[in-house]
PDB file of C-alpha atoms in Angstrom:
ATOM      1  CA  PHE S   1       0.000   0.000   0.000  1.00 46.00           C
ATOM      2  CA  PHE S   2       2.729   2.484   0.965  1.00 49.00           C
ATOM      3  CA  LEU S   3       4.516   1.996  -2.352  1.00 49.00           C
ATOM      4  CA  ASP S   4       1.264   2.601  -4.244  1.00 54.00           C
ATOM      5  CA  VAL S   5       0.608   5.832  -2.348  1.00 50.00           C
ATOM      6  CA  SER S   6       4.221   6.909  -2.793  1.00 49.00           C
ATOM      7  CA  ALA S   7       4.111   6.228  -6.512  1.00 52.00           C
ATOM      8  CA  TYR S   8       0.906   8.240  -6.858  1.00 48.00           C
ATOM      9  CA  VAL S   9       2.283  11.159  -4.866  1.00 48.00           C
ATOM     10  CA  LEU S  10       5.454  11.255  -6.897  1.00 48.00           C
ATOM     11  CA  THR S  11       3.512  11.255 -10.156  1.00 49.00           C
ATOM     12  CA  GLN S  12       1.836  14.411  -8.860  1.00 45.00           C
ATOM     13  CA  LEU S  13       5.080  16.278  -8.097  1.00 42.00           C
ATOM     14  CA  ASP S  14       4.469  18.985 -10.686  1.00 38.00           C
ATOM     15  CA  ALA S  15       1.131  19.746  -9.057  1.00 38.00           C
ATOM     16  CA  ARG S  16       2.890  19.942  -5.687  1.00 43.00           C
ATOM     17  CA  GLN S  17       5.087  22.828  -6.851  1.00 50.00           C
ATOM     18  CA  LEU S  18       8.379  20.960  -6.858  1.00 55.00           C
ATOM     19  CA  PRO S  19      11.054  23.357  -8.110  1.00 55.00           C
ATOM     20  CA  GLU S  20      11.849  23.217 -11.808  1.00 58.00           C
ATOM     21  CA  GLY S  21      14.367  20.506 -12.653  1.00 57.00           C
ATOM     22  CA  ALA S  22      13.584  18.500  -9.523  1.00 57.00           C
ATOM     23  CA  LYS S  23      12.002  15.532 -11.262  1.00 63.00           C
ATOM     24  CA  ALA S  24      12.173  12.188  -9.487  1.00 64.00           C
ATOM     25  CA  ASP S  25      11.659   8.518 -10.177  1.00 70.00           C
ATOM     26  CA  PRO S  26       8.972   7.354  -7.706  1.00 66.00           C
ATOM     27  CA  VAL S  27      10.320   3.827  -7.373  1.00 70.00           C
ATOM     28  CA  ALA S  28      13.929   4.952  -6.977  1.00 82.00           C
ATOM     29  CA  GLY S  29      12.984   7.601  -4.412  1.00 86.00           C
ATOM     30  CA  GLN S  30      10.929   5.173  -2.349  1.00 88.00           C
ATOM     31  CA  LYS S  31      13.597   2.454  -2.559  1.00 90.00           C
ATOM     32  CA  THR S  32      16.333   4.861  -1.531  1.00 90.00           C
ATOM     33  CA  PHE S  33      14.183   6.093   1.363  1.00 94.00           C
ATOM     34  CA  ALA S  34      13.461   2.499   2.431  1.00 94.00           C
ATOM     35  CA  THR S  35      17.164   1.694   2.408  1.00 91.00           C
ATOM     36  CA  LEU S  36      18.586   4.822   4.034  1.00 91.00           C
ATOM     37  CA  CYS S  37      15.883   6.562   6.037  1.00 93.00           C
ATOM     38  CA  VAL S  38      13.329   4.196   7.575  1.00 95.00           C
ATOM     39  CA  ALA S  39      15.481   3.290  10.589  1.00 94.00           C
ATOM     40  CA  CYS S  40      15.059   6.836  11.925  1.00 93.00           C
ATOM     41  CA  HIS S  41      12.073   8.286  10.051  1.00 94.00           C
ATOM     42  CA  GLY S  42       9.928   5.133   9.850  1.00 95.00           C
ATOM     43  CA  PRO S  43       8.408   3.516   6.742  1.00 94.00           C
ATOM     44  CA  GLU S  44       5.850   6.304   6.267  1.00 93.00           C
ATOM     45  CA  GLY S  45       8.228   9.144   7.181  1.00 94.00           C
ATOM     46  CA  LYS S  46       6.421   9.923  10.452  1.00 94.00           C
ATOM     47  CA  GLY S  47       9.722  10.303  12.335  1.00 93.00           C
ATOM     48  CA  MET S  48      11.037   9.231  15.718  1.00 92.00           C
ATOM     49  CA  PRO S  49      11.380  12.223  18.051  1.00 86.00           C
ATOM     50  CA  ILE S  50      13.425  10.259  20.579  1.00 89.00           C
ATOM     51  CA  LEU S  51      16.127   9.938  17.900  1.00 87.00           C
ATOM     52  CA  GLY S  52      15.777  13.550  16.775  1.00 85.00           C
ATOM     53  CA  ALA S  53      14.249  12.420  13.467  1.00 90.00           C
ATOM     54  CA  PRO S  54      11.400  14.778  12.490  1.00 91.00           C
ATOM     55  CA  ASP S  55       8.092  13.783  10.938  1.00 93.00           C
ATOM     56  CA  LEU S  56       8.734  14.207   7.215  1.00 93.00           C
ATOM     57  CA  THR S  57       5.029  14.382   6.420  1.00 93.00           C
ATOM     58  CA  HIS S  58       4.631  17.793   8.106  1.00 89.00           C
ATOM     59  CA  PRO S  59       6.755  20.619   6.666  1.00 84.00           C
ATOM     60  CA  ASN S  60       6.454  22.611   9.904  1.00 87.00           C
ATOM     61  CA  ALA S  61       8.171  19.790  11.812  1.00 85.00           C
ATOM     62  CA  PHE S  62      11.399  20.079   9.814  1.00 85.00           C
ATOM     63  CA  ILE S  63      14.239  21.375  11.969  1.00 84.00           C
ATOM     64  CA  TYR S  64      16.305  23.012   9.205  1.00 88.00           C
ATOM     65  CA  GLY S  65      13.592  24.056   6.750  1.00 88.00           C
ATOM     66  CA  SER S  66      11.267  22.310   4.320  1.00 86.00           C
ATOM     67  CA  SER S  67      12.092  23.900   0.973  1.00 89.00           C
ATOM     68  CA  PHE S  68      13.447  21.571  -1.687  1.00 87.00           C
ATOM     69  CA  ALA S  69      16.875  23.255  -1.492  1.00 90.00           C
ATOM     70  CA  GLN S  70      16.983  22.953   2.309  1.00 93.00           C
ATOM     71  CA  LEU S  71      16.001  19.284   2.183  1.00 92.00           C
ATOM     72  CA  GLN S  72      18.609  18.573  -0.460  1.00 91.00           C
ATOM     73  CA  GLN S  73      21.275  20.308   1.650  1.00 94.00           C
ATOM     74  CA  THR S  74      20.297  18.360   4.780  1.00 93.00           C
ATOM     75  CA  ILE S  75      20.416  15.039   2.929  1.00 93.00           C
ATOM     76  CA  ARG S  76      23.636  15.932   1.122  1.00 93.00           C
ATOM     77  CA  ASP S  77      25.588  17.375   4.075  1.00 94.00           C
ATOM     78  CA  GLY S  78      23.892  15.821   7.105  1.00 92.00           C
ATOM     79  CA  ARG S  79      23.127  17.629  10.361  1.00 88.00           C
ATOM     80  CA  GLN S  80      25.029  17.681  13.663  1.00 82.00           C
ATOM     81  CA  SER S  81      25.837  13.965  13.915  1.00 73.00           C
ATOM     82  CA  GLN S  82      22.124  13.015  14.015  1.00 83.00           C
ATOM     83  CA  MET S  83      21.478  13.085  10.281  1.00 89.00           C
ATOM     84  CA  PRO S  84      24.259  11.336   8.345  1.00 90.00           C
ATOM     85  CA  ALA S  85      25.566  13.016   5.193  1.00 91.00           C
ATOM     86  CA  GLN S  86      24.707  11.085   2.025  1.00 91.00           C
ATOM     87  CA  GLN S  87      26.707  12.967  -0.633  1.00 86.00           C
ATOM     88  CA  VAL S  88      29.843  10.812  -0.606  1.00 84.00           C
ATOM     89  CA  LEU S  89      28.068   7.453  -0.460  1.00 83.00           C
ATOM     90  CA  GLN S  90      25.076   8.196  -2.685  1.00 85.00           C
ATOM     91  CA  GLY S  91      26.190  10.894  -5.123  1.00 86.00           C
ATOM     92  CA  ASN S  92      24.283  13.902  -6.438  1.00 87.00           C
ATOM     93  CA  ASP S  93      21.661  11.992  -8.430  1.00 86.00           C
ATOM     94  CA  ARG S  94      20.482   9.806  -5.545  1.00 88.00           C
ATOM     95  CA  VAL S  95      20.547  12.751  -3.124  1.00 90.00           C
ATOM     96  CA  HIS S  96      18.375  14.677  -5.609  1.00 88.00           C
ATOM     97  CA  ILE S  97      15.926  11.777  -6.029  1.00 90.00           C
ATOM     98  CA  LEU S  98      15.715  11.277  -2.276  1.00 91.00           C
ATOM     99  CA  ALA S  99      15.191  15.005  -1.628  1.00 90.00           C
ATOM    100  CA  ALA S 100      12.356  15.058  -4.184  1.00 89.00           C
ATOM    101  CA  TYR S 101      10.741  12.047  -2.517  1.00 91.00           C
ATOM    102  CA  VAL S 102      11.007  13.564   0.985  1.00 91.00           C
ATOM    103  CA  TYR S 103       9.701  16.876  -0.376  1.00 90.00           C
ATOM    104  CA  SER S 104       6.669  15.052  -1.787  1.00 88.00           C
ATOM    105  CA  LEU S 105       5.964  13.407   1.580  1.00 89.00           C
ATOM    106  CA  SER S 106       5.674  16.803   3.216  1.00 84.00           C
ATOM    107  CA  ARG S 107       3.369  18.128   0.503  1.00 77.00           C
ATOM    108  CA  GLN S 108       0.653  15.498   0.790  1.00 69.00           C
ATOM    109  CA  GLU S 109      -2.718  16.762   1.897  1.00 61.00           C
ATOM    110  CA  GLN S 110      -3.067  16.300   5.635  1.00 55.00           C
ATOM    111  CA  PRO S 111      -6.274  14.836   7.066  1.00 55.00           C
ATOM    112  CA  ALA S 112      -8.465  17.393   8.810  1.00 55.00           C
ATOM    113  CA  GLU S 113      -8.151  17.343  12.581  1.00 54.00           C
ATOM    114  CA  LYS S 114     -11.249  16.220  14.449  1.00 53.00           C
ATOM    115  CA  GLU S 115     -12.758  18.702  16.845  1.00 52.00           C
TER     116      GLU S 115
END
């Protein structure tokens, strides 16, 4: 189910105002996320506060900003020994694909809160 939702969301990236040139392969983005990110951010990107890993589905929860450029920088360079840098191991293309995927997670419509 998660892969189906992820694939749909990533096919809608243009509608989600992803910056020009920030195209992504839905399967590659989800696979890279599953390999590198789920240990701290969970399979749906909901985060683990005890580890300092923010909920990636809420742009206001991001510690260092939620713009595409800020996400790409965080993934590329890492953050204060909690977020490992991915540039050397993954290269620019995979960092870009992963940043686009994470960006899409934070741009999904949120369910309305019940009163």
